[in-house]
Tab-separated table of C-alpha atoms (C1' of nucleotides) in Angstrom:
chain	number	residue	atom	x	y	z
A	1035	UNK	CA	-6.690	-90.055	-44.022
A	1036	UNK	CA	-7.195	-93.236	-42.714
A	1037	UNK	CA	-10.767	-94.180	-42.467
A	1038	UNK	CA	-11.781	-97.579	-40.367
A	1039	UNK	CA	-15.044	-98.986	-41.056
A	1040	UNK	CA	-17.229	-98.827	-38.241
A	1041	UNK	CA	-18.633	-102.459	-37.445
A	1042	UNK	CA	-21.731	-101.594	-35.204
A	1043	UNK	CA	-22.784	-98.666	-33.003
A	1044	UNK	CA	-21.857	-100.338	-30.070
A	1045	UNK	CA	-19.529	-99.070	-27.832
A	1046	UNK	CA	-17.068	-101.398	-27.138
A	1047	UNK	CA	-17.064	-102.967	-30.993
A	1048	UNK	CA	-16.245	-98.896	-31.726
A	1049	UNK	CA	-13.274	-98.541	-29.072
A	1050	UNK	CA	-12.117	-102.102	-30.801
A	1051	UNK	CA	-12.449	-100.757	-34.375
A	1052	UNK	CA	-9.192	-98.159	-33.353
A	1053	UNK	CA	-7.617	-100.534	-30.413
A	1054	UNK	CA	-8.514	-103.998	-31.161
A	1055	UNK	CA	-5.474	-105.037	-32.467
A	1056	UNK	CA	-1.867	-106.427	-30.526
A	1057	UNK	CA	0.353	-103.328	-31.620
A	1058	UNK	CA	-1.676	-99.927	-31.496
A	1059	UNK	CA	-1.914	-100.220	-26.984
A	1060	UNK	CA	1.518	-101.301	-26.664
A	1061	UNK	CA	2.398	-97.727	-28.305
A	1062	UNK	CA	0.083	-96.220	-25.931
A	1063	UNK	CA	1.724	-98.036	-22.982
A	1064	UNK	CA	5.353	-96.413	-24.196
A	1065	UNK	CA	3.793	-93.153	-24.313
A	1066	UNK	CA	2.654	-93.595	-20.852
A	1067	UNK	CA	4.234	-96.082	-18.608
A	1068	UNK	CA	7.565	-95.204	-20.252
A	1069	UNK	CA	7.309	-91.086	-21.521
A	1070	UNK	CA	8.426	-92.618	-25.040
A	1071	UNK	CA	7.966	-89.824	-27.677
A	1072	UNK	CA	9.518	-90.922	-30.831
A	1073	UNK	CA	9.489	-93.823	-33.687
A	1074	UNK	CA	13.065	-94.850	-33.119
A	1075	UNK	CA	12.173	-95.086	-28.548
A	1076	UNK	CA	9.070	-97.287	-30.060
A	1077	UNK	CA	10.784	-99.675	-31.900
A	1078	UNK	CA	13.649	-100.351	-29.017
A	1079	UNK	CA	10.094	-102.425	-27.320
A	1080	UNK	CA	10.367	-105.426	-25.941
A	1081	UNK	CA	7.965	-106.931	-28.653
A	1082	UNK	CA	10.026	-105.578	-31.733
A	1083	UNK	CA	7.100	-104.727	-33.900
A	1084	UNK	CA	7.658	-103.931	-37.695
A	1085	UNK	CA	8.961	-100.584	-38.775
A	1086	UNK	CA	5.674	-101.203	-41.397
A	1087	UNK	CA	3.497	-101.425	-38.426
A	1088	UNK	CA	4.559	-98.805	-36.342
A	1089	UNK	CA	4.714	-96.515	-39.041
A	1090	UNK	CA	0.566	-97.407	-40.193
A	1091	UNK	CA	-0.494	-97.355	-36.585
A	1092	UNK	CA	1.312	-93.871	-35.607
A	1093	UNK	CA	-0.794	-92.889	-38.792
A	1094	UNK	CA	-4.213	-94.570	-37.543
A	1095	UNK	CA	-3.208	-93.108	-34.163
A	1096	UNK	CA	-2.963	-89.383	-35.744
A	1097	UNK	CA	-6.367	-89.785	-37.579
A	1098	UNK	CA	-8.401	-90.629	-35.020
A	1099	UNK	CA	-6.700	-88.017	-32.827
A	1100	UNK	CA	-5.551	-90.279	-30.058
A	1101	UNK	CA	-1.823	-88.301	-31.103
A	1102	UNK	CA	-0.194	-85.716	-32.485
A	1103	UNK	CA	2.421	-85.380	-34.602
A	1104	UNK	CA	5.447	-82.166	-34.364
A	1105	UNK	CA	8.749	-81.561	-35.712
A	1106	UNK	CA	10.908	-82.055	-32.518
A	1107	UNK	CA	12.485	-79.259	-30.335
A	1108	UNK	CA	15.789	-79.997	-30.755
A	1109	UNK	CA	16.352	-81.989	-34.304
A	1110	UNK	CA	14.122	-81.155	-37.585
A	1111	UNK	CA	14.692	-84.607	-38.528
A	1112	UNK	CA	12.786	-85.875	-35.486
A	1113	UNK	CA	9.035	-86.013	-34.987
A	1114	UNK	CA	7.367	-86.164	-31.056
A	1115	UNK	CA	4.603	-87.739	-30.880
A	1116	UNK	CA	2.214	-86.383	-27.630
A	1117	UNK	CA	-1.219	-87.948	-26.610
A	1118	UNK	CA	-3.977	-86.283	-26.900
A	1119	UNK	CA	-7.080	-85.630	-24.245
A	1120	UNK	CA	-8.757	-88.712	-26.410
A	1121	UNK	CA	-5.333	-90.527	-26.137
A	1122	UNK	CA	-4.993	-89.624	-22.377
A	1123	UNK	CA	-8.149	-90.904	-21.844
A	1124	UNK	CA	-6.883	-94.571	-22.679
A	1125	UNK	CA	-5.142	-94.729	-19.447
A	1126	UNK	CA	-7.679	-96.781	-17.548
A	1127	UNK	CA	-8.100	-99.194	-20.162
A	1128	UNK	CA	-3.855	-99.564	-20.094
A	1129	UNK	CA	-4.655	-100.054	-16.261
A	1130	UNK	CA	-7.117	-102.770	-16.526
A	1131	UNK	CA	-5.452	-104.963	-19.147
A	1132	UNK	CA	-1.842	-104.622	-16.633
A	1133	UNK	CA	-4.137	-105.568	-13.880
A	1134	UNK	CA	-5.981	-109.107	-15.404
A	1135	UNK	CA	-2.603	-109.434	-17.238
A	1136	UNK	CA	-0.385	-109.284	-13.400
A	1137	UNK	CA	-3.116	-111.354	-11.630
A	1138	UNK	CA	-3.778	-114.325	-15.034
A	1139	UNK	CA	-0.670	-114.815	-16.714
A	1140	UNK	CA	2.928	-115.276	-16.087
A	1141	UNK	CA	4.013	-111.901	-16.150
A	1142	UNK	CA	7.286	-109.414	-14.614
A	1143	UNK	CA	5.985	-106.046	-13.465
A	1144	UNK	CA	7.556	-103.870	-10.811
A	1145	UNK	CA	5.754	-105.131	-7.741
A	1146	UNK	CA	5.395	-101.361	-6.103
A	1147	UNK	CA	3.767	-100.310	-9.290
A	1148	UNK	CA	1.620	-103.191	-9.133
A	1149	UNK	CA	0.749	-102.476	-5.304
A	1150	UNK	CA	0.233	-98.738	-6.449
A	1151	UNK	CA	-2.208	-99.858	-9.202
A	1152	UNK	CA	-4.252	-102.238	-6.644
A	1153	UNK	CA	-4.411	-100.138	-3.608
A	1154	UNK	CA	-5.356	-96.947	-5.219
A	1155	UNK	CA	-6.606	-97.213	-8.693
A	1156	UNK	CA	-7.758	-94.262	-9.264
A	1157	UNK	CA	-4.796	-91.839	-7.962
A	1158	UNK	CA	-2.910	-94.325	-10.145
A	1159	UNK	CA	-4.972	-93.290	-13.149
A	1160	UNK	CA	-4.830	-89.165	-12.304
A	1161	UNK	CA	-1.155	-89.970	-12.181
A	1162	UNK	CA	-0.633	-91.256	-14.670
A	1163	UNK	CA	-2.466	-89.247	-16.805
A	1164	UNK	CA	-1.287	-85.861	-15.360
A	1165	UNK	CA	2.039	-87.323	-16.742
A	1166	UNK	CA	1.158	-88.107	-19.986
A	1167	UNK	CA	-0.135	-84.546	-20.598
A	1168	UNK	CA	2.747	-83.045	-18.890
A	1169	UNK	CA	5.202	-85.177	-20.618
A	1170	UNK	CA	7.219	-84.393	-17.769
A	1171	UNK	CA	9.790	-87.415	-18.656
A	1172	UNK	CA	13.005	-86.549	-21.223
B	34	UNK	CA	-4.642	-126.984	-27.426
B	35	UNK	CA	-4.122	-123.100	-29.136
B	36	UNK	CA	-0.828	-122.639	-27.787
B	37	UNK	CA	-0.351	-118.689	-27.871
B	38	UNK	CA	2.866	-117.092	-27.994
B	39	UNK	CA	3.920	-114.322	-25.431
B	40	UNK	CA	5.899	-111.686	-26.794
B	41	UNK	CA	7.325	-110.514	-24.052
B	42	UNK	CA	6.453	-110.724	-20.149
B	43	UNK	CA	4.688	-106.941	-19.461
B	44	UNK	CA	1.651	-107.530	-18.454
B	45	UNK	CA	-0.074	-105.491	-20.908
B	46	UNK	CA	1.253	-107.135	-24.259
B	47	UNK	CA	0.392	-110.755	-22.462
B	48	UNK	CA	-3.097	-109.402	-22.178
B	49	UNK	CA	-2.777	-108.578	-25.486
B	50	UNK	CA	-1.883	-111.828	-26.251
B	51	UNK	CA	-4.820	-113.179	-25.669
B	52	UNK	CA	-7.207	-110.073	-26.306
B	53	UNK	CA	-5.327	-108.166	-29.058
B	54	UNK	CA	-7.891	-108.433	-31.638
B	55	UNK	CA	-11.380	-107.217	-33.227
B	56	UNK	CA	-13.569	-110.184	-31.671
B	57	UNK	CA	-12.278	-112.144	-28.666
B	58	UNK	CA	-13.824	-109.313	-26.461
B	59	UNK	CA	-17.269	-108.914	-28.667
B	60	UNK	CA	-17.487	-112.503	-27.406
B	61	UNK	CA	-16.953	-111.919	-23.517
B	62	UNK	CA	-19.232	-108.398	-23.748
B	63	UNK	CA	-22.013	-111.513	-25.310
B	64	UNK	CA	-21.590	-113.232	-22.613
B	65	UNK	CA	-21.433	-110.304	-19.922
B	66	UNK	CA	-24.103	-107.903	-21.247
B	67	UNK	CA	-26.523	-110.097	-22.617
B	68	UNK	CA	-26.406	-112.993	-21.115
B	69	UNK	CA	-25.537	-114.837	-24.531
B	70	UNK	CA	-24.091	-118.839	-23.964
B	71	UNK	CA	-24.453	-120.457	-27.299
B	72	UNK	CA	-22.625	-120.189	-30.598
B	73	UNK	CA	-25.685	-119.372	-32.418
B	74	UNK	CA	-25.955	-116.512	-30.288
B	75	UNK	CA	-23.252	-115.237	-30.870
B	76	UNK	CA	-23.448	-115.393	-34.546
B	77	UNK	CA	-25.865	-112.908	-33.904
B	78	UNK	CA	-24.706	-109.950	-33.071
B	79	UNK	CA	-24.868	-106.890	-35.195
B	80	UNK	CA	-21.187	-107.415	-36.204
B	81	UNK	CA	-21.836	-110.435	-38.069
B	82	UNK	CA	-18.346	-112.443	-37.448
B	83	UNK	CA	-17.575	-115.256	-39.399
B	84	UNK	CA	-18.109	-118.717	-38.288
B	85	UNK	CA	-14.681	-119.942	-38.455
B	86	UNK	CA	-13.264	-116.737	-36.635
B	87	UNK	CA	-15.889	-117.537	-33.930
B	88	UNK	CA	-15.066	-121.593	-33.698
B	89	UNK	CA	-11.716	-120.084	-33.653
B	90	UNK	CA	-11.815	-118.097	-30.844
B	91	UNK	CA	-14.338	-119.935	-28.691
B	92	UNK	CA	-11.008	-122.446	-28.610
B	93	UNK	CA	-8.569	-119.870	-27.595
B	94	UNK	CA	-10.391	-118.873	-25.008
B	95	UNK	CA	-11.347	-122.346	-23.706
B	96	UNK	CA	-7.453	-123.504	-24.148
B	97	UNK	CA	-6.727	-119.956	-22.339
B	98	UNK	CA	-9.173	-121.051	-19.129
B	99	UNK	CA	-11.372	-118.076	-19.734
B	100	UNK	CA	-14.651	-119.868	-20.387
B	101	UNK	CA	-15.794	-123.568	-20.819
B	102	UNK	CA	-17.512	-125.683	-22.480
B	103	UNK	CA	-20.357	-128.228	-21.659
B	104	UNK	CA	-23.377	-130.087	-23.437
B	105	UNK	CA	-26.391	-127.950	-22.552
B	106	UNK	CA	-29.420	-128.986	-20.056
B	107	UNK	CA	-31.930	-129.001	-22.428
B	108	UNK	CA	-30.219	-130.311	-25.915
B	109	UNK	CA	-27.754	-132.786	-26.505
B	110	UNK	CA	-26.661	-130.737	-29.972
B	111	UNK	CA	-26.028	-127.642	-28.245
B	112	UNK	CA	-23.390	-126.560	-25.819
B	113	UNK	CA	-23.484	-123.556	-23.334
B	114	UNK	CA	-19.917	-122.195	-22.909
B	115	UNK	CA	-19.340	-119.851	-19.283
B	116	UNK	CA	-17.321	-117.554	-18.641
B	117	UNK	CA	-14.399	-118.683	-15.698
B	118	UNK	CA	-13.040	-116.257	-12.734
B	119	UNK	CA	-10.564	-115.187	-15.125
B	120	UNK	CA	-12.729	-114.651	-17.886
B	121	UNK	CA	-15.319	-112.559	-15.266
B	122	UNK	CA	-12.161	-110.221	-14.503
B	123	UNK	CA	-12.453	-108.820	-17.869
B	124	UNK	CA	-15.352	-107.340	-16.558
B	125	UNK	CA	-13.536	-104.183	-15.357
B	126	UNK	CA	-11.733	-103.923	-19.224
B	127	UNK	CA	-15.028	-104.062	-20.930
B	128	UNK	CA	-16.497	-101.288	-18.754
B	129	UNK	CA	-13.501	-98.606	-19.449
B	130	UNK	CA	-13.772	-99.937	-23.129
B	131	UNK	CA	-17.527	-98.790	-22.710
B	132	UNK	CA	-16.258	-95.736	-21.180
B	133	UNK	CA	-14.147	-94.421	-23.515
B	134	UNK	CA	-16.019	-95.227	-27.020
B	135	UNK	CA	-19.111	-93.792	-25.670
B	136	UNK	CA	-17.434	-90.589	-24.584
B	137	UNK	CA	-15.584	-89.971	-27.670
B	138	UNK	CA	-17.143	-91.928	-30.206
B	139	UNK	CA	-20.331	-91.939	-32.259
B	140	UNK	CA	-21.873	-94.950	-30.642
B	141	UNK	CA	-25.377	-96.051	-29.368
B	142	UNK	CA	-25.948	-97.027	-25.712
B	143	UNK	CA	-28.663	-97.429	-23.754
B	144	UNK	CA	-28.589	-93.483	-21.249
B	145	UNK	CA	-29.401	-95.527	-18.346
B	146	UNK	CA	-26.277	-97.927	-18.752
B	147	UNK	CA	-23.877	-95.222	-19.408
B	148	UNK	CA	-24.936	-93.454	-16.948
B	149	UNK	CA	-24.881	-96.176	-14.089
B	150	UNK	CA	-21.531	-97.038	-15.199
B	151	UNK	CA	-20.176	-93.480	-15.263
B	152	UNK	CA	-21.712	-92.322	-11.499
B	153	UNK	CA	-20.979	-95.951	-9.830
B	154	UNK	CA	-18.049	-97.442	-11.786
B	155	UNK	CA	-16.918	-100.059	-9.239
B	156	UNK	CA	-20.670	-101.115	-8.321
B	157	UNK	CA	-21.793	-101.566	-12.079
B	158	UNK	CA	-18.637	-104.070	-12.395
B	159	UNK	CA	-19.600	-105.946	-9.861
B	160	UNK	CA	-23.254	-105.957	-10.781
B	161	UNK	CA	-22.289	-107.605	-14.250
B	162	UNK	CA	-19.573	-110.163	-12.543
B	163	UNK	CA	-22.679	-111.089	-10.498
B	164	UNK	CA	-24.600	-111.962	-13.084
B	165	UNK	CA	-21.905	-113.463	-15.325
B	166	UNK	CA	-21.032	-115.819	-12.389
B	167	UNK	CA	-24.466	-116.580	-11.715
B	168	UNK	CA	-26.095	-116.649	-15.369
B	169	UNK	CA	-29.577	-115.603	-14.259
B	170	UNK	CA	-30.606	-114.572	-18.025
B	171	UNK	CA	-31.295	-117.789	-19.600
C	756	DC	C1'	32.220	-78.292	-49.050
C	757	DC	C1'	31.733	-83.225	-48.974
C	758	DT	C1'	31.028	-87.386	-46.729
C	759	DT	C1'	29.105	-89.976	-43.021
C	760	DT	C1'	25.794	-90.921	-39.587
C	761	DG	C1'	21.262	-91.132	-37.505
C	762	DC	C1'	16.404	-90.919	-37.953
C	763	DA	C1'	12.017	-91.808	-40.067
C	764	DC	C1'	9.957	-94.010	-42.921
C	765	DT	C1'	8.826	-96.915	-47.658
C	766	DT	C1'	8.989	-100.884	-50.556
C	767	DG	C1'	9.007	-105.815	-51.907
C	768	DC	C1'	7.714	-110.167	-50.991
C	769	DA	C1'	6.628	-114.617	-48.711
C	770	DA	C1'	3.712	-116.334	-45.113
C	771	DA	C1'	-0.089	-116.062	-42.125
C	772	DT	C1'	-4.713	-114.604	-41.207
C	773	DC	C1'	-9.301	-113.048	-42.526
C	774	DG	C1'	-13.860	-113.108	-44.582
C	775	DC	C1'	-17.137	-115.136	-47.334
C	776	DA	C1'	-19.660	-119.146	-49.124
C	777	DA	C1'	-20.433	-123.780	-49.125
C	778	DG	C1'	-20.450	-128.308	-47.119
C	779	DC	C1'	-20.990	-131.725	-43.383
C	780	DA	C1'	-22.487	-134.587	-39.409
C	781	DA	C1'	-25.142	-135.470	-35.390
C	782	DA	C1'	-29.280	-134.494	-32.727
C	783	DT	C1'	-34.123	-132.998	-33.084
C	784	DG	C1'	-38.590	-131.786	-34.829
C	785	DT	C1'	-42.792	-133.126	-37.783
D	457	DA	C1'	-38.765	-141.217	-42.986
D	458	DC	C1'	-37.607	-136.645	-44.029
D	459	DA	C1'	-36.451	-131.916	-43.183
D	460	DT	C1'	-34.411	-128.712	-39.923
D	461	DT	C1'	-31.520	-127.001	-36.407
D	462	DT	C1'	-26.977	-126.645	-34.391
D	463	DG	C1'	-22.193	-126.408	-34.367
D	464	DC	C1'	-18.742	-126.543	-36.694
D	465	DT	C1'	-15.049	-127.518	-41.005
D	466	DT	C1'	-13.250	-126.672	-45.625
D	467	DG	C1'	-11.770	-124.038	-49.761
D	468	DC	C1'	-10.218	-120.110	-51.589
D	469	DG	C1'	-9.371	-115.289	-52.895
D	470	DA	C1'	-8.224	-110.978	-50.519
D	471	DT	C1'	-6.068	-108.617	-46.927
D	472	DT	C1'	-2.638	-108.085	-43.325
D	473	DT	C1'	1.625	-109.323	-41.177
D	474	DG	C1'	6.592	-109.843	-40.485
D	475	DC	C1'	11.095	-109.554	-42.122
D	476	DA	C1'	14.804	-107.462	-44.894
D	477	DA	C1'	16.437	-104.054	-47.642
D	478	DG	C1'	16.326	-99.523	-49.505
D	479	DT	C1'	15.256	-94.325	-49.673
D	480	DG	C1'	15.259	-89.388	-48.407
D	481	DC	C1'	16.591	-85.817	-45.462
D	482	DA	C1'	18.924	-83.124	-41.997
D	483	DA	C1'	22.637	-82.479	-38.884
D	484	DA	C1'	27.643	-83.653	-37.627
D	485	DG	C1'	32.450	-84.559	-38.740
D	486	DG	C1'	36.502	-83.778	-41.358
DNA sequence: CCTTTGCACTTGCAAATCGCAAGCAAATGT
DNA sequence: ACATTTGCTTGCGATTTGCAAGTGCAAAGG
């Protein structure tokens, strides 16, 4: 069990209690953006986080059932991690931080994603999301 | 100048750079939600962040062109800090942060809030930019 | 069988960051 | 003149991070 402290009732300070931190969206993003599934697709990132890291955030993750946790299909050795409704329901937060990210900072993003994510927002998000629980990807 | 450094170039994870953590975007909702321009102010809120954090941050985000900083009108000792363009387009992040730990969270809101933000989304946001841009609230 | 490989972590440890309390300096209030 | 307000800065112990190395387990290869 990992228990977070709760800082205030508010809303936002509450979503930042579980997200506010560089590494826990970035596995979100991989589960989404990219249909990763598994602690080894995780750590092949861009950002290289810490095995450490990735290993105490998959836990947070599980215990405040944004994920879940199974023995793989094909290999007993290999876990699969799936998003839950609570997880899946991070998706528009994903979408606004790629948006203010594309459109402040020097950034590289697939430009007909980006079009897709300015033109039609919220098909992007139902997308999107319909993909995550699907886990139609690999 | 806080020079940050950008761990890779998705747009997310630059975000990140500059968001990723428990307080820069207490500060912003301060500033967005109730009207809050001083760093006594701020050192109010119910999560009680420490002064250094807070001096801390307000730099980041000054060296990061999300808000500035200027004597204010009325006293010479204190300054008023504003949020930029770029810092109002957080707006959007802070709403779907709202969202989500209000929906699946044990959290405290005002009804009326959630509920304006949940039936008009896109209106709400721009309600708040307004008033960000404009600073009405003293 | 027995060894090797791949996967998912765990551990150790130095370095960075955080959180708390106290201190400080300039502008203001009385 | 003296005390207070305001916006920080400093010191320091505790926590968290980042890196490297090691462990345990199951499947694959010989």
């Amino acid at each position: 069990m990992k228990a977070l402290k709760q800082r205030s009732t508010c809303p936002i300070s509450t979503s930042l209690d579980v997200l506010g931190d560089k590494w826990t969206l970035l596995i979100i993003r991989d589960m989404v953006f990219a249909g990763k599934s598994t602690y080894g697709q995780f750590l092949q990132s861009a950002e290289k986080m810490a095995t450490n890291i990735l290993a105490d955030r998959l836990a947070v993750l599980e215990s405040q059932g944004l994920l879940t946790k199974a023995v793989a299909a094909d290999k007993k050795s290999k876990f699969t991690y799936r998003l839950t409704e609570k997880g899946v329901a991070i998706v528009p937060i994903l979408v606004e931080l790629v948006l203010w990210g594309a459109q402040h900072s020097a950034t590289t993003i697939d430009p007909s994603l980006l079009a897709e994510l300015q033109t039609g927002k919220d098909a992007a998000v139902e997308k999107y999301q319909r993909l995550a629980r699907a886990e139609l990807r690999s």
